C-alpha cells in the first residue's frame, strides 16, 4: 500500500519526537485577505506551491482557505449555477469569505512535534498556525512533521 503524510502523523501522535515546532515550521507565510477572490487565492496557491493559506481580516487570522475548499465549492450547486449560465468568471470572483474554514487551530513554537501530530488528529486538520503572544509567527503542516523526522536524524 501507500503510506501518506497523514499515516505518519498518526504514528507520531502522543509521542515525544524530540523536535520543537520552531525548528521545522514555515516562517514565510503567504496569506490572503478575507475579501480576496477564489481566483486570487488559487493563483497564490499555484504560484507558491501551497495547498492552504491563512485568511486575514484587518491583519488577524480568521481561518484557512484550502484547495479542498475550492474544489468543494466548484462541486457545489452554487458554482454549478454560475457555470450553467456561462458565468464561470463570476464563480471565480466569489470571495474566499464564502468558502474558508473558520476553525483556527494554533500551537506554541516550543511544543514538541509529537504534540502537533496529536492536535492535528484530534482537530482533523492538516495544518496548525504557530502563534506566540496571540500573533501568527508561522505555520506547521503534516509535511513539516515529516521533515521533523529527517531533522532528528
Short mmCIF file of N, CA and C in Angstrom, two decimals:
data_model
loop_
_atom_site.label_atom_id
_atom_site.label_comp_id
_atom_site.label_asym_id
_atom_site.label_seq_id
_atom_site.Cartn_x
_atom_site.Cartn_y
_atom_site.Cartn_z
N UNK A 1 0.82 -1.19 0.00
CA UNK A 1 0.00 0.00 0.00
C UNK A 1 0.86 1.25 0.00
N UNK A 2 0.20 2.34 0.05
CA UNK A 2 0.85 3.65 0.05
C UNK A 2 0.77 4.25 1.45
N UNK A 3 1.87 4.79 1.91
CA UNK A 3 1.90 5.47 3.21
C UNK A 3 1.78 6.97 2.94
N UNK A 4 0.78 7.58 3.55
CA UNK A 4 0.55 9.00 3.35
C UNK A 4 1.15 9.82 4.48
N UNK A 5 1.18 11.13 4.29
CA UNK A 5 1.62 12.04 5.35
C UNK A 5 0.75 11.84 6.59
N UNK A 6 -0.55 11.69 6.37
CA UNK A 6 -1.48 11.51 7.49
C UNK A 6 -1.16 10.24 8.27
N UNK A 7 -0.77 9.17 7.57
CA UNK A 7 -0.41 7.91 8.25
C UNK A 7 0.77 8.13 9.20
N UNK A 8 1.76 8.89 8.77
CA UNK A 8 2.92 9.13 9.61
C UNK A 8 2.57 10.05 10.78
N UNK A 9 1.68 11.00 10.54
CA UNK A 9 1.22 11.87 11.62
C UNK A 9 0.53 11.01 12.69
N UNK A 10 -0.30 10.07 12.25
CA UNK A 10 -0.97 9.17 13.20
C UNK A 10 0.05 8.39 14.03
N UNK A 11 1.11 7.97 13.39
CA UNK A 11 2.15 7.19 14.07
C UNK A 11 2.87 8.03 15.14
N UNK A 12 3.03 9.33 14.89
CA UNK A 12 3.76 10.19 15.81
C UNK A 12 2.89 10.77 16.93
N UNK A 13 1.58 10.67 16.76
CA UNK A 13 0.68 11.25 17.76
C UNK A 13 0.95 10.64 19.13
N UNK A 14 0.90 11.51 20.11
CA UNK A 14 1.05 11.13 21.52
C UNK A 14 2.45 10.58 21.85
N UNK A 15 3.44 10.94 21.01
CA UNK A 15 4.83 10.55 21.26
C UNK A 15 5.67 11.81 21.37
N UNK A 16 6.74 11.72 22.11
CA UNK A 16 7.69 12.82 22.19
C UNK A 16 8.74 12.58 21.10
N UNK A 17 8.74 13.44 20.10
CA UNK A 17 9.63 13.28 18.96
C UNK A 17 11.02 13.87 19.26
N UNK A 18 11.04 14.87 20.13
CA UNK A 18 12.32 15.49 20.46
C UNK A 18 12.71 16.61 19.52
N UNK A 19 11.76 17.10 18.73
CA UNK A 19 11.99 18.22 17.83
C UNK A 19 10.91 19.26 18.11
N UNK A 20 11.31 20.50 18.26
CA UNK A 20 10.38 21.59 18.55
C UNK A 20 9.77 22.14 17.27
N UNK A 21 8.55 22.63 17.39
CA UNK A 21 7.83 23.23 16.26
C UNK A 21 8.69 24.31 15.60
N UNK A 22 9.31 25.17 16.39
CA UNK A 22 10.07 26.29 15.84
C UNK A 22 11.24 25.84 14.96
N UNK A 23 11.67 24.59 15.10
CA UNK A 23 12.77 24.08 14.30
C UNK A 23 12.35 23.62 12.90
N UNK A 24 11.05 23.37 12.70
CA UNK A 24 10.61 22.84 11.41
C UNK A 24 9.44 23.61 10.78
N UNK A 25 8.90 24.60 11.49
CA UNK A 25 7.76 25.35 10.97
C UNK A 25 8.17 26.24 9.80
N UNK A 26 7.18 26.60 9.00
CA UNK A 26 7.39 27.58 7.93
C UNK A 26 7.21 28.96 8.53
N UNK A 27 8.18 29.83 8.29
CA UNK A 27 8.11 31.19 8.84
C UNK A 27 7.60 32.20 7.82
N UNK A 28 7.90 31.96 6.55
CA UNK A 28 7.43 32.85 5.49
C UNK A 28 6.03 32.39 5.08
N UNK A 29 5.04 33.10 5.56
CA UNK A 29 3.66 32.67 5.34
C UNK A 29 3.01 33.53 4.27
N UNK A 30 2.42 32.87 3.29
CA UNK A 30 1.64 33.56 2.26
C UNK A 30 0.20 33.54 2.74
N UNK A 31 -0.45 34.71 2.74
CA UNK A 31 -1.82 34.83 3.24
C UNK A 31 -2.72 35.44 2.17
N UNK A 32 -4.01 35.38 2.43
CA UNK A 32 -4.98 36.11 1.61
C UNK A 32 -5.89 36.89 2.56
N UNK A 33 -6.43 37.97 2.06
CA UNK A 33 -7.38 38.73 2.87
C UNK A 33 -8.77 38.11 2.71
N UNK A 34 -9.62 38.38 3.67
CA UNK A 34 -10.96 37.78 3.68
C UNK A 34 -11.79 38.18 2.46
N UNK A 35 -11.44 39.32 1.85
CA UNK A 35 -12.19 39.75 0.66
C UNK A 35 -11.50 39.37 -0.65
N UNK A 36 -10.41 38.62 -0.58
CA UNK A 36 -9.76 38.11 -1.79
C UNK A 36 -10.71 37.17 -2.52
N UNK A 37 -10.55 37.08 -3.82
CA UNK A 37 -11.40 36.17 -4.61
C UNK A 37 -10.84 34.75 -4.58
N UNK A 38 -11.71 33.82 -4.90
CA UNK A 38 -11.27 32.43 -5.03
C UNK A 38 -10.16 32.34 -6.07
N UNK A 39 -10.31 33.08 -7.15
CA UNK A 39 -9.30 33.07 -8.21
C UNK A 39 -7.94 33.53 -7.67
N UNK A 40 -7.91 34.64 -6.93
CA UNK A 40 -6.62 35.13 -6.44
C UNK A 40 -6.01 34.17 -5.42
N UNK A 41 -6.84 33.53 -4.60
CA UNK A 41 -6.33 32.54 -3.64
C UNK A 41 -5.73 31.35 -4.38
N UNK A 42 -6.44 30.88 -5.40
CA UNK A 42 -5.95 29.73 -6.18
C UNK A 42 -4.65 30.09 -6.90
N UNK A 43 -4.57 31.30 -7.43
CA UNK A 43 -3.34 31.73 -8.11
C UNK A 43 -2.16 31.76 -7.14
N UNK A 44 -2.39 32.24 -5.92
CA UNK A 44 -1.30 32.24 -4.92
C UNK A 44 -0.89 30.82 -4.57
N UNK A 45 -1.87 29.93 -4.41
CA UNK A 45 -1.56 28.54 -4.08
C UNK A 45 -0.68 27.93 -5.17
N UNK A 46 -1.05 28.18 -6.41
CA UNK A 46 -0.29 27.63 -7.54
C UNK A 46 1.10 28.25 -7.61
N UNK A 47 1.17 29.57 -7.49
CA UNK A 47 2.45 30.28 -7.60
C UNK A 47 3.45 29.82 -6.54
N UNK A 48 2.98 29.63 -5.30
CA UNK A 48 3.88 29.29 -4.21
C UNK A 48 3.91 27.80 -3.87
N UNK A 49 3.05 27.01 -4.52
CA UNK A 49 3.04 25.58 -4.29
C UNK A 49 2.43 25.17 -2.95
N UNK A 50 1.47 25.96 -2.46
CA UNK A 50 0.81 25.66 -1.18
C UNK A 50 -0.58 25.11 -1.41
N UNK A 51 -1.05 24.33 -0.45
CA UNK A 51 -2.41 23.78 -0.52
C UNK A 51 -3.36 24.48 0.43
N UNK A 52 -2.83 25.44 1.20
CA UNK A 52 -3.65 26.15 2.18
C UNK A 52 -3.05 27.52 2.45
N UNK A 53 -3.91 28.48 2.71
CA UNK A 53 -3.45 29.83 3.02
C UNK A 53 -4.25 30.38 4.19
N UNK A 54 -3.57 30.98 5.18
CA UNK A 54 -4.32 31.65 6.24
C UNK A 54 -5.10 32.83 5.66
N UNK A 55 -6.31 33.02 6.19
CA UNK A 55 -7.16 34.13 5.77
C UNK A 55 -7.08 35.21 6.85
N UNK A 56 -6.80 36.44 6.42
CA UNK A 56 -6.66 37.55 7.36
C UNK A 56 -7.80 38.55 7.19
N UNK A 57 -8.22 39.11 8.32
CA UNK A 57 -9.15 40.23 8.33
C UNK A 57 -8.54 41.28 9.25
N UNK A 58 -8.22 42.42 8.68
CA UNK A 58 -7.58 43.51 9.42
C UNK A 58 -6.32 43.02 10.14
N UNK A 59 -5.53 42.17 9.43
CA UNK A 59 -4.26 41.70 9.95
C UNK A 59 -4.34 40.55 10.94
N UNK A 60 -5.54 40.07 11.22
CA UNK A 60 -5.74 38.98 12.19
C UNK A 60 -6.19 37.72 11.46
N UNK A 61 -5.61 36.58 11.82
CA UNK A 61 -6.01 35.31 11.20
C UNK A 61 -7.43 34.97 11.63
N UNK A 62 -8.30 34.74 10.64
CA UNK A 62 -9.69 34.40 10.93
C UNK A 62 -10.06 33.00 10.42
N UNK A 63 -9.11 32.34 9.76
CA UNK A 63 -9.37 31.00 9.26
C UNK A 63 -8.34 30.58 8.23
N UNK A 64 -8.71 29.56 7.46
CA UNK A 64 -7.80 28.97 6.48
C UNK A 64 -8.61 28.63 5.23
N UNK A 65 -8.07 28.94 4.07
CA UNK A 65 -8.68 28.50 2.82
C UNK A 65 -7.76 27.45 2.22
N UNK A 66 -8.36 26.33 1.79
CA UNK A 66 -7.57 25.21 1.28
C UNK A 66 -7.99 24.85 -0.13
N UNK A 67 -7.15 24.06 -0.78
CA UNK A 67 -7.52 23.58 -2.11
C UNK A 67 -8.82 22.79 -2.05
N UNK A 68 -9.03 22.07 -0.96
CA UNK A 68 -10.27 21.30 -0.82
C UNK A 68 -11.49 22.22 -0.72
N UNK A 69 -11.36 23.37 -0.05
CA UNK A 69 -12.46 24.33 0.00
C UNK A 69 -12.84 24.77 -1.41
N UNK A 70 -11.82 25.03 -2.23
CA UNK A 70 -12.07 25.48 -3.60
C UNK A 70 -12.70 24.36 -4.43
N UNK A 71 -12.16 23.15 -4.31
CA UNK A 71 -12.72 22.01 -5.05
C UNK A 71 -14.16 21.76 -4.64
N UNK A 72 -14.43 21.79 -3.33
CA UNK A 72 -15.80 21.57 -2.85
C UNK A 72 -16.74 22.66 -3.36
N UNK A 73 -16.27 23.90 -3.42
CA UNK A 73 -17.11 25.00 -3.93
C UNK A 73 -17.47 24.72 -5.39
N UNK A 74 -16.48 24.33 -6.20
CA UNK A 74 -16.77 24.12 -7.62
C UNK A 74 -17.57 22.85 -7.87
N UNK A 75 -17.69 22.01 -6.87
CA UNK A 75 -18.58 20.85 -6.96
C UNK A 75 -19.96 21.13 -6.40
N UNK A 76 -20.18 22.34 -5.92
CA UNK A 76 -21.44 22.69 -5.28
C UNK A 76 -22.48 23.19 -6.27
N UNK A 77 -23.70 23.25 -5.81
CA UNK A 77 -24.79 23.79 -6.63
C UNK A 77 -24.57 25.25 -6.97
N UNK A 78 -24.02 26.01 -6.01
CA UNK A 78 -23.79 27.44 -6.24
C UNK A 78 -22.88 27.66 -7.45
N UNK A 79 -21.75 26.96 -7.48
CA UNK A 79 -20.83 27.11 -8.60
C UNK A 79 -21.45 26.57 -9.89
N UNK A 80 -22.23 25.51 -9.78
CA UNK A 80 -22.91 24.93 -10.94
C UNK A 80 -23.84 25.95 -11.59
N UNK A 81 -24.53 26.72 -10.76
CA UNK A 81 -25.44 27.74 -11.28
C UNK A 81 -24.68 28.78 -12.09
N UNK A 82 -23.52 29.20 -11.60
CA UNK A 82 -22.70 30.14 -12.37
C UNK A 82 -22.30 29.53 -13.70
N UNK A 83 -21.81 28.29 -13.66
CA UNK A 83 -21.33 27.62 -14.87
C UNK A 83 -22.46 27.42 -15.88
N UNK A 84 -23.63 27.04 -15.38
CA UNK A 84 -24.79 26.80 -16.25
C UNK A 84 -25.16 28.07 -17.02
N UNK A 85 -24.98 29.20 -16.38
CA UNK A 85 -25.30 30.48 -17.01
C UNK A 85 -24.13 31.04 -17.82
N UNK A 86 -23.02 30.27 -17.87
CA UNK A 86 -21.85 30.71 -18.62
C UNK A 86 -21.07 31.80 -17.90
N UNK A 87 -21.19 31.83 -16.57
CA UNK A 87 -20.57 32.90 -15.78
C UNK A 87 -19.46 32.36 -14.88
N UNK A 88 -18.58 31.54 -15.45
CA UNK A 88 -17.54 30.94 -14.64
C UNK A 88 -16.62 32.00 -14.02
N UNK A 89 -16.41 33.12 -14.72
CA UNK A 89 -15.61 34.21 -14.15
C UNK A 89 -16.27 34.76 -12.89
N UNK A 90 -17.61 34.77 -12.87
CA UNK A 90 -18.31 35.23 -11.66
C UNK A 90 -18.06 34.26 -10.50
N UNK A 91 -18.01 32.97 -10.79
CA UNK A 91 -17.74 31.98 -9.74
C UNK A 91 -16.33 32.18 -9.20
N UNK A 92 -15.39 32.49 -10.07
CA UNK A 92 -14.01 32.73 -9.63
C UNK A 92 -13.89 34.03 -8.84
N UNK A 93 -14.86 34.91 -9.00
CA UNK A 93 -14.84 36.20 -8.30
C UNK A 93 -15.48 36.15 -6.92
N UNK A 94 -16.02 34.99 -6.53
CA UNK A 94 -16.60 34.84 -5.20
C UNK A 94 -15.49 35.04 -4.17
N UNK A 95 -15.74 35.79 -3.10
CA UNK A 95 -14.70 35.98 -2.09
C UNK A 95 -14.44 34.71 -1.28
N UNK A 96 -13.21 34.56 -0.81
CA UNK A 96 -12.87 33.39 0.00
C UNK A 96 -13.69 33.34 1.28
N UNK A 97 -14.26 34.48 1.68
CA UNK A 97 -15.09 34.51 2.90
C UNK A 97 -16.28 33.55 2.79
N UNK A 98 -16.66 33.20 1.57
CA UNK A 98 -17.79 32.28 1.36
C UNK A 98 -17.39 30.83 1.60
N UNK A 99 -16.12 30.50 1.38
CA UNK A 99 -15.72 29.09 1.38
C UNK A 99 -14.71 28.69 2.45
N UNK A 100 -14.07 29.64 3.13
CA UNK A 100 -12.95 29.28 4.01
C UNK A 100 -13.41 28.62 5.30
N UNK A 101 -12.47 27.92 5.93
CA UNK A 101 -12.70 27.22 7.20
C UNK A 101 -12.37 28.19 8.33
N UNK A 102 -13.36 28.45 9.17
CA UNK A 102 -13.20 29.43 10.24
C UNK A 102 -12.54 28.86 11.49
N UNK A 103 -12.27 27.57 11.47
CA UNK A 103 -11.60 26.97 12.63
C UNK A 103 -10.13 27.38 12.62
N UNK A 104 -9.69 28.00 13.69
CA UNK A 104 -8.30 28.41 13.81
C UNK A 104 -7.66 27.54 14.89
N UNK A 105 -6.74 26.72 14.50
CA UNK A 105 -6.04 25.83 15.43
C UNK A 105 -4.61 26.28 15.53
N UNK A 106 -4.17 26.50 16.76
CA UNK A 106 -2.83 27.04 16.98
C UNK A 106 -1.99 26.12 17.85
N UNK A 107 -0.70 26.37 17.81
CA UNK A 107 0.24 25.64 18.65
C UNK A 107 1.42 26.55 18.97
N UNK A 108 2.08 26.30 20.07
CA UNK A 108 3.23 27.09 20.50
C UNK A 108 4.48 26.66 19.72
N UNK A 109 5.37 27.61 19.46
CA UNK A 109 6.62 27.24 18.78
C UNK A 109 7.50 26.32 19.63
N UNK A 110 7.27 26.30 20.93
CA UNK A 110 8.07 25.46 21.85
C UNK A 110 7.52 24.04 21.97
N UNK A 111 6.36 23.78 21.40
CA UNK A 111 5.74 22.45 21.51
C UNK A 111 6.56 21.41 20.75
N UNK A 112 6.48 20.18 21.19
CA UNK A 112 7.12 19.05 20.51
C UNK A 112 6.28 18.68 19.29
N UNK A 113 6.94 18.21 18.24
CA UNK A 113 6.24 17.83 17.02
C UNK A 113 5.23 16.70 17.27
N UNK A 114 5.49 15.86 18.27
CA UNK A 114 4.51 14.83 18.62
C UNK A 114 3.19 15.44 19.08
N UNK A 115 3.27 16.58 19.77
CA UNK A 115 2.06 17.29 20.19
C UNK A 115 1.31 17.84 18.97
N UNK A 116 2.06 18.28 17.98
CA UNK A 116 1.46 18.75 16.72
C UNK A 116 0.66 17.62 16.10
N UNK A 117 1.28 16.45 16.00
CA UNK A 117 0.62 15.30 15.39
C UNK A 117 -0.67 14.96 16.16
N UNK A 118 -0.60 14.98 17.48
CA UNK A 118 -1.78 14.68 18.29
C UNK A 118 -2.88 15.69 18.03
N UNK A 119 -2.54 16.96 18.01
CA UNK A 119 -3.54 18.01 17.82
C UNK A 119 -4.15 17.95 16.42
N UNK A 120 -3.33 17.66 15.42
CA UNK A 120 -3.84 17.54 14.06
C UNK A 120 -4.88 16.42 13.98
N UNK A 121 -4.58 15.30 14.61
CA UNK A 121 -5.53 14.19 14.61
C UNK A 121 -6.80 14.54 15.37
N UNK A 122 -6.64 15.10 16.55
CA UNK A 122 -7.81 15.45 17.38
C UNK A 122 -8.70 16.47 16.70
N UNK A 123 -8.11 17.43 16.01
CA UNK A 123 -8.88 18.51 15.38
C UNK A 123 -9.23 18.22 13.92
N UNK A 124 -8.71 17.11 13.38
CA UNK A 124 -8.94 16.73 11.99
C UNK A 124 -8.51 17.84 11.01
N UNK A 125 -7.29 18.33 11.21
CA UNK A 125 -6.72 19.34 10.33
C UNK A 125 -5.34 18.87 9.88
N UNK A 126 -4.86 19.47 8.80
CA UNK A 126 -3.53 19.09 8.30
C UNK A 126 -2.52 20.21 8.49
N UNK A 127 -2.92 21.26 9.20
CA UNK A 127 -2.03 22.37 9.48
C UNK A 127 -2.41 23.03 10.79
N UNK A 128 -1.44 23.68 11.40
CA UNK A 128 -1.68 24.46 12.61
C UNK A 128 -0.96 25.80 12.45
N UNK A 129 -1.60 26.84 12.92
CA UNK A 129 -0.96 28.15 12.98
C UNK A 129 -0.04 28.15 14.20
N UNK A 130 1.20 28.56 14.02
CA UNK A 130 2.13 28.68 15.15
C UNK A 130 2.00 30.11 15.66
N UNK A 131 1.63 30.22 16.94
CA UNK A 131 1.42 31.56 17.49
C UNK A 131 2.17 31.74 18.80
N UNK A 132 2.55 32.99 18.99
CA UNK A 132 3.24 33.38 20.21
C UNK A 132 2.68 34.75 20.59
N UNK A 133 2.26 34.88 21.83
CA UNK A 133 1.63 36.13 22.29
C UNK A 133 0.46 36.53 21.39
N UNK A 134 -0.36 35.54 21.02
CA UNK A 134 -1.54 35.74 20.16
C UNK A 134 -1.22 36.32 18.78
N UNK A 135 -0.01 36.08 18.30
CA UNK A 135 0.40 36.56 16.99
C UNK A 135 0.92 35.40 16.16
N UNK A 136 0.48 35.32 14.89
CA UNK A 136 0.95 34.27 14.00
C UNK A 136 2.42 34.51 13.67
N UNK A 137 3.25 33.50 13.97
CA UNK A 137 4.67 33.61 13.63
C UNK A 137 5.09 32.54 12.63
N UNK A 138 4.17 31.64 12.29
CA UNK A 138 4.48 30.59 11.34
C UNK A 138 3.33 29.63 11.17
N UNK A 139 3.61 28.56 10.45
CA UNK A 139 2.61 27.52 10.21
C UNK A 139 3.36 26.20 10.15
N UNK A 140 2.70 25.14 10.61
CA UNK A 140 3.28 23.81 10.51
C UNK A 140 2.24 22.89 9.88
N UNK A 141 2.68 22.08 8.93
CA UNK A 141 1.80 21.18 8.20
C UNK A 141 2.22 19.73 8.42
N UNK A 142 1.40 18.82 7.92
CA UNK A 142 1.77 17.40 8.01
C UNK A 142 3.12 17.15 7.36
N UNK A 143 3.39 17.83 6.28
CA UNK A 143 4.68 17.66 5.60
C UNK A 143 5.83 18.11 6.49
N UNK A 144 5.63 19.19 7.24
CA UNK A 144 6.66 19.66 8.16
C UNK A 144 6.92 18.64 9.27
N UNK A 145 5.87 17.94 9.67
CA UNK A 145 6.03 16.88 10.67
C UNK A 145 6.96 15.80 10.12
N UNK A 146 6.82 15.48 8.85
CA UNK A 146 7.72 14.50 8.22
C UNK A 146 9.15 15.03 8.18
N UNK A 147 9.30 16.31 7.92
CA UNK A 147 10.64 16.90 7.91
C UNK A 147 11.28 16.82 9.29
N UNK A 148 10.46 16.86 10.32
CA UNK A 148 10.98 16.75 11.69
C UNK A 148 11.69 15.42 11.90
N UNK A 149 11.16 14.37 11.28
CA UNK A 149 11.79 13.06 11.39
C UNK A 149 13.17 13.08 10.74
N UNK A 150 13.27 13.72 9.58
CA UNK A 150 14.56 13.81 8.90
C UNK A 150 15.51 14.70 9.69
N UNK A 151 14.97 15.76 10.29
CA UNK A 151 15.76 16.72 11.07
C UNK A 151 16.36 16.03 12.29
N UNK A 152 15.61 15.11 12.85
CA UNK A 152 16.04 14.42 14.07
C UNK A 152 17.26 13.54 13.83
N UNK A 153 17.39 13.03 12.62
CA UNK A 153 18.49 12.11 12.30
C UNK A 153 19.73 12.84 12.35
#
